[in-house]
PDB file of C-alpha atoms and ligand atoms in Angstrom:
ATOM      1  CA  UNK G   1       5.657  -5.749  13.463  1.00 92.00           C
ATOM      2  CA  UNK G   2       2.096  -4.511  13.427  1.00 97.00           C
ATOM      3  CA  UNK G   3       0.203  -3.645  10.272  1.00 98.00           C
ATOM      4  CA  UNK G   4      -2.854  -1.567  10.834  1.00 98.00           C
ATOM      5  CA  UNK G   5      -5.034  -0.207   7.725  1.00 98.00           C
ATOM      6  CA  UNK G   6      -6.734   3.115   8.601  1.00 98.00           C
ATOM      7  CA  UNK G   7      -8.209   3.417   5.264  1.00 98.00           C
ATOM      8  CA  UNK G   8      -7.941   2.018   1.724  1.00 98.00           C
ATOM      9  CA  UNK G   9      -9.450   3.064  -1.549  1.00 96.00           C
ATOM     10  CA  UNK G  10     -10.160   6.278  -3.704  1.00 92.00           C
ATOM     11  CA  UNK G  11     -11.492   7.736  -0.601  1.00 93.00           C
ATOM     12  CA  UNK G  12      -8.240   7.819   1.182  1.00 97.00           C
ATOM     13  CA  UNK G  13      -5.293   5.419   1.799  1.00 98.00           C
ATOM     14  CA  UNK G  14      -3.170   5.133   4.762  1.00 98.00           C
ATOM     15  CA  UNK G  15      -1.347   2.371   6.623  1.00 98.00           C
ATOM     16  CA  UNK G  16       0.437   2.132   9.801  1.00 98.00           C
ATOM     17  CA  UNK G  17       3.194   0.026  10.559  1.00 98.00           C
ATOM     18  CA  UNK G  18       5.067  -0.262  13.840  1.00 97.00           C
ATOM     19  CA  UNK G  19       5.582  -1.593  17.089  1.00 92.00           C
ATOM     20  CA  UNK G  20       4.074   0.669  19.395  1.00 85.00           C
ATOM     21  CA  UNK G  21       6.936   2.349  20.728  1.00 93.00           C
ATOM     22  CA  UNK G  22       7.833   3.698  16.964  1.00 97.00           C
ATOM     23  CA  UNK G  23       6.439   3.353  13.845  1.00 98.00           C
ATOM     24  CA  UNK G  24       5.665   4.766  10.420  1.00 98.00           C
ATOM     25  CA  UNK G  25       2.533   5.731   8.303  1.00 98.00           C
ATOM     26  CA  UNK G  26       2.369   4.573   4.437  1.00 98.00           C
ATOM     27  CA  UNK G  27       0.862   7.248   2.495  1.00 98.00           C
ATOM     28  CA  UNK G  28      -1.655  10.149   4.345  1.00 98.00           C
ATOM     29  CA  UNK G  29      -4.746  10.062   2.264  1.00 98.00           C
ATOM     30  CA  UNK G  30      -7.214  10.822   5.244  1.00 98.00           C
ATOM     31  CA  UNK G  31      -7.403  13.521   7.477  1.00 97.00           C
ATOM     32  CA  UNK G  32      -5.213  13.971  10.007  1.00 97.00           C
ATOM     33  CA  UNK G  33      -8.013  14.041  12.692  1.00 97.00           C
ATOM     34  CA  UNK G  34      -9.013  10.627  11.622  1.00 98.00           C
ATOM     35  CA  UNK G  35      -5.490   9.276  11.766  1.00 98.00           C
ATOM     36  CA  UNK G  36      -5.104  10.461  15.327  1.00 97.00           C
ATOM     37  CA  UNK G  37      -8.420   9.275  16.293  1.00 97.00           C
ATOM     38  CA  UNK G  38      -7.896   5.523  14.513  1.00 98.00           C
ATOM     39  CA  UNK G  39      -4.256   5.436  16.159  1.00 97.00           C
ATOM     40  CA  UNK G  40      -5.425   6.243  19.662  1.00 97.00           C
ATOM     41  CA  UNK G  41      -7.802   3.367  19.466  1.00 96.00           C
ATOM     42  CA  UNK G  42      -4.725   1.207  18.842  1.00 96.00           C
ATOM     43  CA  UNK G  43      -2.950   3.029  21.626  1.00 96.00           C
ATOM     44  CA  UNK G  44      -0.594   4.530  19.441  1.00 97.00           C
ATOM     45  CA  UNK G  45       0.453   8.234  20.128  1.00 96.00           C
ATOM     46  CA  UNK G  46       1.031  10.223  17.426  1.00 96.00           C
ATOM     47  CA  UNK G  47       4.588  11.281  18.678  1.00 96.00           C
ATOM     48  CA  UNK G  48       5.669   7.737  17.972  1.00 97.00           C
ATOM     49  CA  UNK G  49       5.285   8.081  14.074  1.00 98.00           C
ATOM     50  CA  UNK G  50       8.939   8.769  12.819  1.00 98.00           C
ATOM     51  CA  UNK G  51       8.022   9.503   9.427  1.00 98.00           C
ATOM     52  CA  UNK G  52       5.337   8.902   6.645  1.00 98.00           C
ATOM     53  CA  UNK G  53       6.211   7.315   3.418  1.00 98.00           C
ATOM     54  CA  UNK G  54       4.322   8.722   0.090  1.00 98.00           C
ATOM     55  CA  UNK G  55       3.528   6.359  -2.864  1.00 98.00           C
ATOM     56  CA  UNK G  56       2.777   9.304  -5.343  1.00 98.00           C
ATOM     57  CA  UNK G  57       0.829  12.597  -5.773  1.00 97.00           C
ATOM     58  CA  UNK G  58      -2.835  11.683  -6.126  1.00 97.00           C
ATOM     59  CA  UNK G  59      -5.281  13.117  -3.542  1.00 96.00           C
ATOM     60  CA  UNK G  60      -6.270   9.889  -2.081  1.00 97.00           C
ATOM     61  CA  UNK G  61      -2.697   9.488  -0.824  1.00 98.00           C
ATOM     62  CA  UNK G  62      -1.757  12.922   0.147  1.00 97.00           C
ATOM     63  CA  UNK G  63      -4.984  14.783   1.540  1.00 96.00           C
ATOM     64  CA  UNK G  64      -3.566  14.927   5.325  1.00 96.00           C
ATOM     65  CA  UNK G  65      -0.266  15.822   4.161  1.00 96.00           C
ATOM     66  CA  UNK G  66      -0.681  19.487   4.937  1.00 95.00           C
ATOM     67  CA  UNK G  67      -2.195  19.000   8.687  1.00 95.00           C
ATOM     68  CA  UNK G  68       0.385  16.413   9.373  1.00 95.00           C
ATOM     69  CA  UNK G  69       3.626  18.013   8.540  1.00 95.00           C
ATOM     70  CA  UNK G  70       2.350  21.711   9.787  1.00 95.00           C
ATOM     71  CA  UNK G  71       0.703  20.576  13.054  1.00 95.00           C
ATOM     72  CA  UNK G  72       3.000  17.408  13.842  1.00 96.00           C
ATOM     73  CA  UNK G  73       5.932  18.294  11.929  1.00 95.00           C
ATOM     74  CA  UNK G  74       6.236  14.507  10.771  1.00 97.00           C
ATOM     75  CA  UNK G  75       8.938  14.063   8.272  1.00 97.00           C
ATOM     76  CA  UNK G  76       7.720  12.799   5.044  1.00 98.00           C
ATOM     77  CA  UNK G  77       9.717  10.342   2.605  1.00 98.00           C
ATOM     78  CA  UNK G  78       9.374  10.331  -1.081  1.00 98.00           C
ATOM     79  CA  UNK G  79      11.416  10.424  -4.433  1.00 98.00           C
ATOM     80  CA  UNK G  80      12.541  14.152  -5.753  1.00 98.00           C
ATOM     81  CA  UNK G  81      10.188  13.592  -8.698  1.00 98.00           C
ATOM     82  CA  UNK G  82       7.072  12.519  -6.365  1.00 98.00           C
ATOM     83  CA  UNK G  83       8.055  15.401  -4.080  1.00 97.00           C
ATOM     84  CA  UNK G  84       7.799  18.220  -7.238  1.00 97.00           C
ATOM     85  CA  UNK G  85       4.782  16.894  -8.395  1.00 96.00           C
ATOM     86  CA  UNK G  86       3.122  17.278  -4.768  1.00 97.00           C
ATOM     87  CA  UNK G  87       4.718  20.914  -4.040  1.00 96.00           C
ATOM     88  CA  UNK G  88       3.359  22.175  -7.324  1.00 93.00           C
ATOM     89  CA  UNK G  89      -0.237  22.193  -6.468  1.00 89.00           C
ATOM     90  CA  UNK G  90       0.049  21.673  -2.401  1.00 87.00           C
ATOM     91  CA  UNK G  91       1.915  24.695  -1.487  1.00 85.00           C
ATOM     92  CA  UNK G  92       0.841  24.722   2.130  1.00 90.00           C
ATOM     93  CA  UNK G  93       2.807  21.380   3.014  1.00 92.00           C
ATOM     94  CA  UNK G  94       5.504  22.318   5.625  1.00 91.00           C
ATOM     95  CA  UNK G  95       8.911  22.357   3.685  1.00 91.00           C
ATOM     96  CA  UNK G  96      10.743  21.484   6.947  1.00 94.00           C
ATOM     97  CA  UNK G  97       9.381  18.035   6.396  1.00 96.00           C
ATOM     98  CA  UNK G  98      10.799  17.269   3.029  1.00 97.00           C
ATOM     99  CA  UNK G  99      12.884  14.443   3.071  1.00 98.00           C
ATOM    100  CA  UNK G 100      14.087  12.947  -0.326  1.00 98.00           C
ATOM    101  CA  UNK G 101      14.633   9.189  -1.232  1.00 98.00           C
ATOM    102  CA  UNK G 102      16.330   7.649  -3.868  1.00 98.00           C
ATOM    103  CA  UNK G 103      14.584   4.509  -5.907  1.00 98.00           C
ATOM    104  CA  UNK G 104      15.601   1.397  -4.994  1.00 97.00           C
ATOM    105  CA  UNK G 105      18.310   2.566  -2.265  1.00 98.00           C
ATOM    106  CA  UNK G 106      17.814   1.505   1.159  1.00 98.00           C
ATOM    107  CA  UNK G 107      17.139   3.700   4.129  1.00 98.00           C
ATOM    108  CA  UNK G 108      16.649   3.191   7.709  1.00 98.00           C
ATOM    109  CA  UNK G 109      13.484   4.467   9.986  1.00 98.00           C
ATOM    110  CA  UNK G 110      11.984   3.613  12.647  1.00 97.00           C
ATOM    111  CA  UNK G 111      13.593   0.411  12.858  1.00 96.00           C
ATOM    112  CA  UNK G 112      12.832  -0.437   9.308  1.00 98.00           C
ATOM    113  CA  UNK G 113      15.221  -1.429   6.337  1.00 98.00           C
ATOM    114  CA  UNK G 114      13.043   0.580   3.700  1.00 98.00           C
ATOM    115  CA  UNK G 115      13.368   0.231  -0.237  1.00 98.00           C
ATOM    116  CA  UNK G 116      11.044   2.192  -2.611  1.00 98.00           C
ATOM    117  CA  UNK G 117      10.537   0.369  -6.272  1.00 98.00           C
ATOM    118  CA  UNK G 118       8.877   1.854  -9.161  1.00 98.00           C
ATOM    119  CA  UNK G 119       5.329   0.886 -10.384  1.00 98.00           C
ATOM    120  CA  UNK G 120       3.191   1.860 -13.372  1.00 97.00           C
ATOM    121  CA  UNK G 121       0.413   4.245 -12.649  1.00 97.00           C
ATOM    122  CA  UNK G 122      -0.620   7.526 -14.130  1.00 96.00           C
ATOM    123  CA  UNK G 123       0.935   9.842 -12.162  1.00 97.00           C
ATOM    124  CA  UNK G 124       4.548  11.695 -12.562  1.00 97.00           C
ATOM    125  CA  UNK G 125       6.159   8.932 -10.863  1.00 98.00           C
ATOM    126  CA  UNK G 126       4.507   6.128  -8.416  1.00 98.00           C
ATOM    127  CA  UNK G 127       6.370   3.864  -6.357  1.00 98.00           C
ATOM    128  CA  UNK G 128       5.814   0.804  -3.688  1.00 98.00           C
ATOM    129  CA  UNK G 129       7.422   0.283  -0.687  1.00 98.00           C
ATOM    130  CA  UNK G 130       9.469  -3.026   0.593  1.00 98.00           C
ATOM    131  CA  UNK G 131       9.893  -2.677   4.386  1.00 98.00           C
ATOM    132  CA  UNK G 132      12.004  -5.488   6.416  1.00 97.00           C
ATOM    133  CA  UNK G 133      12.872  -5.794   9.934  1.00 95.00           C
ATOM    134  CA  UNK G 134      14.352  -8.748  11.406  1.00 92.00           C
ATOM    135  CA  UNK G 135      13.578 -11.728   9.087  1.00 93.00           C
ATOM    136  CA  UNK G 136      10.305  -9.929   8.165  1.00 96.00           C
ATOM    137  CA  UNK G 137       9.241  -8.607   5.041  1.00 97.00           C
ATOM    138  CA  UNK G 138       6.365  -6.457   3.854  1.00 98.00           C
ATOM    139  CA  UNK G 139       5.311  -5.115   0.703  1.00 98.00           C
ATOM    140  CA  UNK G 140       2.880  -2.364  -0.274  1.00 98.00           C
ATOM    141  CA  UNK G 141       1.932  -2.205  -3.754  1.00 98.00           C
ATOM    142  CA  UNK G 142      -1.301   0.046  -4.515  1.00 96.00           C
ATOM    143  CA  UNK G 143      -2.078   1.929  -7.521  1.00 97.00           C
ATOM    144  CA  UNK G 144      -0.351  -0.023 -10.525  1.00 98.00           C
ATOM    145  CA  UNK G 145      -1.820  -1.185 -13.812  1.00 97.00           C
ATOM    146  CA  UNK G 146       0.325  -4.034 -14.348  1.00 98.00           C
ATOM    147  CA  UNK G 147       2.981  -5.637 -12.024  1.00 97.00           C
ATOM    148  CA  UNK G 148       6.244  -5.010 -14.271  1.00 96.00           C
ATOM    149  CA  UNK G 149       9.372  -6.525 -13.886  1.00 96.00           C
ATOM    150  CA  UNK G 150      10.938  -4.464 -11.660  1.00 96.00           C
ATOM    151  CA  UNK G 151       7.862  -4.461  -8.938  1.00 97.00           C
ATOM    152  CA  UNK G 152       7.497  -8.273  -9.249  1.00 98.00           C
ATOM    153  CA  UNK G 153      10.791  -9.382  -7.010  1.00 98.00           C
ATOM    154  CA  UNK G 154       9.635  -7.023  -4.186  1.00 98.00           C
ATOM    155  CA  UNK G 155       5.886  -8.238  -4.321  1.00 98.00           C
ATOM    156  CA  UNK G 156       7.153 -11.940  -4.503  1.00 97.00           C
ATOM    157  CA  UNK G 157       9.596 -11.389  -1.419  1.00 97.00           C
ATOM    158  CA  UNK G 158       6.830 -10.281   0.986  1.00 98.00           C
ATOM    159  CA  UNK G 159       5.805 -12.234   4.078  1.00 97.00           C
ATOM    160  CA  UNK G 160       3.064  -9.684   4.518  1.00 98.00           C
ATOM    161  CA  UNK G 161       1.645  -8.186   1.160  1.00 98.00           C
ATOM    162  CA  UNK G 162      -0.708  -5.223   0.715  1.00 98.00           C
ATOM    163  CA  UNK G 163      -1.636  -5.433  -2.841  1.00 98.00           C
ATOM    164  CA  UNK G 164      -4.010  -3.629  -5.246  1.00 98.00           C
ATOM    165  CA  UNK G 165      -6.916  -5.692  -6.201  1.00 98.00           C
ATOM    166  CA  UNK G 166      -9.007  -2.423  -7.419  1.00 98.00           C
ATOM    167  CA  UNK G 167     -11.907  -3.770  -9.822  1.00 98.00           C
ATOM    168  CA  UNK G 168     -14.097  -6.661 -11.242  1.00 98.00           C
ATOM    169  CA  UNK G 169     -13.443  -6.405 -14.948  1.00 97.00           C
ATOM    170  CA  UNK G 170     -17.420  -7.460 -15.524  1.00 97.00           C
ATOM    171  CA  UNK G 171     -18.493  -4.598 -13.421  1.00 98.00           C
ATOM    172  CA  UNK G 172     -16.294  -1.953 -14.689  1.00 97.00           C
ATOM    173  CA  UNK G 173     -17.380  -2.832 -18.278  1.00 96.00           C
ATOM    174  CA  UNK G 174     -20.898  -2.839 -17.353  1.00 96.00           C
ATOM    175  CA  UNK G 175     -21.002  -0.046 -14.868  1.00 96.00           C
ATOM    176  CA  UNK G 176     -21.788   3.549 -15.487  1.00 95.00           C
ATOM    177  CA  UNK G 177     -18.211   5.295 -15.755  1.00 95.00           C
ATOM    178  CA  UNK G 178     -17.452   7.051 -19.448  1.00 96.00           C
ATOM    179  CA  UNK G 179     -15.602   5.157 -21.704  1.00 96.00           C
ATOM    180  CA  UNK G 180     -12.284   7.319 -21.079  1.00 96.00           C
ATOM    181  CA  UNK G 181     -12.168   6.518 -17.674  1.00 96.00           C
ATOM    182  CA  UNK G 182     -12.782   2.739 -18.112  1.00 97.00           C
ATOM    183  CA  UNK G 183     -10.144   2.933 -20.426  1.00 97.00           C
ATOM    184  CA  UNK G 184      -7.719   4.450 -18.050  1.00 96.00           C
ATOM    185  CA  UNK G 185      -8.532   2.380 -15.052  1.00 97.00           C
ATOM    186  CA  UNK G 186      -7.860  -0.743 -17.393  1.00 97.00           C
ATOM    187  CA  UNK G 187      -4.689   0.484 -18.968  1.00 97.00           C
ATOM    188  CA  UNK G 188      -1.217  -0.462 -18.091  1.00 97.00           C
ATOM    189  CA  UNK G 189      -0.850   2.827 -15.710  1.00 97.00           C
ATOM    190  CA  UNK G 190      -4.134   2.319 -14.331  1.00 97.00           C
ATOM    191  CA  UNK G 191      -5.265  -0.156 -11.418  1.00 98.00           C
ATOM    192  CA  UNK G 192      -4.810  -3.676 -11.013  1.00 98.00           C
ATOM    193  CA  UNK G 193      -8.268  -5.985 -11.383  1.00 98.00           C
ATOM    194  CA  UNK G 194      -9.074  -8.804  -9.023  1.00 98.00           C
ATOM    195  CA  UNK G 195      -8.403 -11.192 -11.809  1.00 98.00           C
ATOM    196  CA  UNK G 196      -4.803  -9.558 -12.501  1.00 98.00           C
ATOM    197  CA  UNK G 197      -3.727  -9.723  -8.949  1.00 98.00           C
ATOM    198  CA  UNK G 198      -5.044 -13.090  -8.540  1.00 98.00           C
ATOM    199  CA  UNK G 199      -3.556 -14.334 -11.440  1.00 98.00           C
ATOM    200  CA  UNK G 200      -0.142 -12.973 -10.115  1.00 98.00           C
ATOM    201  CA  UNK G 201      -0.617 -14.512  -6.663  1.00 98.00           C
ATOM    202  CA  UNK G 202      -1.315 -17.972  -7.980  1.00 98.00           C
ATOM    203  CA  UNK G 203       1.380 -17.632 -10.348  1.00 97.00           C
ATOM    204  CA  UNK G 204       3.821 -16.602  -7.368  1.00 97.00           C
ATOM    205  CA  UNK G 205       2.355 -18.569  -4.460  1.00 96.00           C
ATOM    206  CA  UNK G 206       4.971 -19.404  -1.956  1.00 93.00           C
ATOM    207  CA  UNK G 207       4.838 -20.647   1.803  1.00 92.00           C
ATOM    208  CA  UNK G 208       6.355 -17.470   3.039  1.00 94.00           C
ATOM    209  CA  UNK G 209       3.529 -15.488   2.177  1.00 96.00           C
ATOM    210  CA  UNK G 210       2.128 -15.335   5.485  1.00 96.00           C
ATOM    211  CA  UNK G 211      -0.581 -12.453   4.916  1.00 97.00           C
ATOM    212  CA  UNK G 212      -2.202 -11.305   1.609  1.00 98.00           C
ATOM    213  CA  UNK G 213      -4.262  -8.130   2.174  1.00 98.00           C
ATOM    214  CA  UNK G 214      -6.337  -6.984  -1.137  1.00 98.00           C
ATOM    215  CA  UNK G 215      -6.357  -3.114  -1.142  1.00 98.00           C
ATOM    216  CA  UNK G 216      -7.620  -0.178  -2.949  1.00 98.00           C
ATOM    217  CA  UNK G 217     -10.725  -1.576  -4.000  1.00 98.00           C
ATOM    218  CA  UNK G 218     -12.992   0.511  -5.980  1.00 97.00           C
ATOM    219  CA  UNK G 219     -16.241   1.682  -4.480  1.00 96.00           C
ATOM    220  CA  UNK G 220     -18.296   1.242  -7.777  1.00 96.00           C
ATOM    221  CA  UNK G 221     -16.462  -1.429  -9.607  1.00 97.00           C
ATOM    222  CA  UNK G 222     -15.743  -3.982  -6.928  1.00 98.00           C
ATOM    223  CA  UNK G 223     -16.946  -5.624  -3.643  1.00 98.00           C
ATOM    224  CA  UNK G 224     -15.166  -7.354  -0.960  1.00 98.00           C
ATOM    225  CA  UNK G 225     -16.831 -10.467  -1.448  1.00 98.00           C
ATOM    226  CA  UNK G 226     -16.261 -10.680  -5.517  1.00 98.00           C
ATOM    227  CA  UNK G 227     -12.430  -9.435  -4.735  1.00 98.00           C
ATOM    228  CA  UNK G 228     -11.912 -12.340  -2.344  1.00 98.00           C
ATOM    229  CA  UNK G 229     -13.879 -14.816  -4.066  1.00 98.00           C
ATOM    230  CA  UNK G 230     -11.886 -14.293  -7.359  1.00 98.00           C
ATOM    231  CA  UNK G 231      -8.767 -15.048  -5.412  1.00 98.00           C
ATOM    232  CA  UNK G 232      -9.861 -17.787  -3.707  1.00 98.00           C
ATOM    233  CA  UNK G 233     -11.460 -19.516  -6.852  1.00 98.00           C
ATOM    234  CA  UNK G 234      -8.043 -18.675  -8.543  1.00 98.00           C
ATOM    235  CA  UNK G 235      -6.093 -20.491  -6.192  1.00 98.00           C
ATOM    236  CA  UNK G 236      -8.276 -23.508  -5.686  1.00 97.00           C
ATOM    237  CA  UNK G 237      -8.323 -23.872  -9.406  1.00 97.00           C
ATOM    238  CA  UNK G 238      -4.408 -23.990  -9.479  1.00 96.00           C
ATOM    239  CA  UNK G 239      -4.754 -26.308  -6.351  1.00 96.00           C
ATOM    240  CA  UNK G 240      -3.253 -24.187  -4.090  1.00 96.00           C
ATOM    241  CA  UNK G 241      -4.408 -24.449  -0.365  1.00 94.00           C
ATOM    242  CA  UNK G 242      -3.364 -22.211   2.364  1.00 94.00           C
ATOM    243  CA  UNK G 243      -1.448 -23.161   5.415  1.00 92.00           C
ATOM    244  CA  UNK G 244      -2.761 -22.707   8.719  1.00 88.00           C
ATOM    245  CA  UNK G 245      -0.982 -19.547   9.248  1.00 89.00           C
ATOM    246  CA  UNK G 246      -1.688 -18.197   5.720  1.00 95.00           C
ATOM    247  CA  UNK G 247      -4.321 -15.277   5.902  1.00 96.00           C
ATOM    248  CA  UNK G 248      -6.376 -13.309   3.218  1.00 97.00           C
ATOM    249  CA  UNK G 249      -7.657  -9.973   4.388  1.00 98.00           C
ATOM    250  CA  UNK G 250      -9.603  -7.535   2.419  1.00 98.00           C
ATOM    251  CA  UNK G 251      -8.850  -4.132   3.759  1.00 98.00           C
ATOM    252  CA  UNK G 252     -12.063  -1.828   4.814  1.00 98.00           C
ATOM    253  CA  UNK G 253     -12.462   1.286   2.460  1.00 97.00           C
ATOM    254  CA  UNK G 254     -13.296   4.007   5.139  1.00 95.00           C
ATOM    255  CA  UNK G 255     -12.762   2.359   8.407  1.00 96.00           C
ATOM    256  CA  UNK G 256      -9.663   0.551  10.012  1.00 98.00           C
ATOM    257  CA  UNK G 257      -9.054  -3.232   9.591  1.00 98.00           C
ATOM    258  CA  UNK G 258      -8.395  -5.550  12.258  1.00 97.00           C
ATOM    259  CA  UNK G 259      -4.582  -5.343  13.166  1.00 97.00           C
ATOM    260  CA  UNK G 260      -2.084  -7.859  11.475  1.00 97.00           C
ATOM    261  CA  UNK G 261       0.666  -8.766  13.582  1.00 95.00           C
ATOM    262  CA  UNK G 262       3.676 -10.580  11.978  1.00 91.00           C
ATOM    263  CA  UNK G 263       6.489 -11.897  14.879  1.00 84.00           C
ATOM    264  CA  UNK G 264       9.827 -12.153  14.082  1.00 73.00           C
ATOM    265  CA  UNK G 265      11.083 -16.110  14.283  1.00 63.00           C
ATOM    266  CA  UNK G 266      14.884 -15.223  14.792  1.00 44.00           C
ATOM    267  CA  UNK G 267      16.948 -12.140  14.891  1.00 41.00           C
ATOM    268  CA  UNK G 268      17.927  -9.881  12.411  1.00 41.00           C
ATOM    269  CA  UNK G 269      20.035 -11.470   9.580  1.00 42.00           C
ATOM    270  CA  UNK G 270      21.728 -10.337   6.537  1.00 42.00           C
ATOM    271  CA  UNK G 271      18.773  -8.287   4.989  1.00 42.00           C
ATOM    272  CA  UNK G 272      19.613  -8.398   1.231  1.00 45.00           C
ATOM    273  CA  UNK G 273      16.073  -9.671   0.606  1.00 47.00           C
ATOM    274  CA  UNK G 274      15.484  -9.490  -2.864  1.00 52.00           C
ATOM    275  CA  UNK G 275      16.578 -12.786  -5.030  1.00 45.00           C
TER     276      UNK G 275
HETATM  277 ZN1   ZN L   1      -4.944   5.522  -4.994  1.00 90.11          ZN
HETATM  278 ZN1   ZN L   2      -3.459   6.938  -7.740  1.00 90.11          ZN
END
């Protein structure tokens, strides 16, 4: 599977996952024009996108949905509760594209087995996705204040992990945001700090984790260098050394990040992936 981040952060989130012949998008927080342009750069035509998975109703995740559904008629998959929260303020989204999924119930799309799981965030409902093909597993968990017990197994099971590393605690505390906003970001329903993400990854580091993508970095309260350094320092303090094939990538906020390819080492097996 090829993973390609088209944008990650409060200005807009959108990820492509596929093999060129068929694929999916995760979130649609950038314009459809930008999606078209960025996919063209990797030779992925829009008609090969079989569906869009949506994590929650915040604008940086759904901004492009109107045009994506009206112009390209692409089916959009999320829970009933998230659909309701989207449709109350976005009446122009084509209802023909509505596909409802059930939390933690597997469904099949574009050659992937996909399962959604709940995360803690300040939207009516927010979900992450665990996506499997063959023996490869990917988990996307952005926009979460803490890693709760329900989300943790999906995050631990990933070969390719896209996880939020939103803010540096010092930058947030010393920054210009008003008190209520700082409190919101730091709360259990806000965002994950570099420290929280690094500690969780160090606690649960394993050899199957081949790619860590640090995602949804704050523009004002983080830098790619600080996010990366925090994770590297935390891992090395614990004596964790990355193997040759293990990579850490910080996803760019407004432009695509170099494609990551995971190759299946064996034929599809029993996909009961969560232990
Ligand atoms: Zn967001
Ligand atoms: Zn959000």
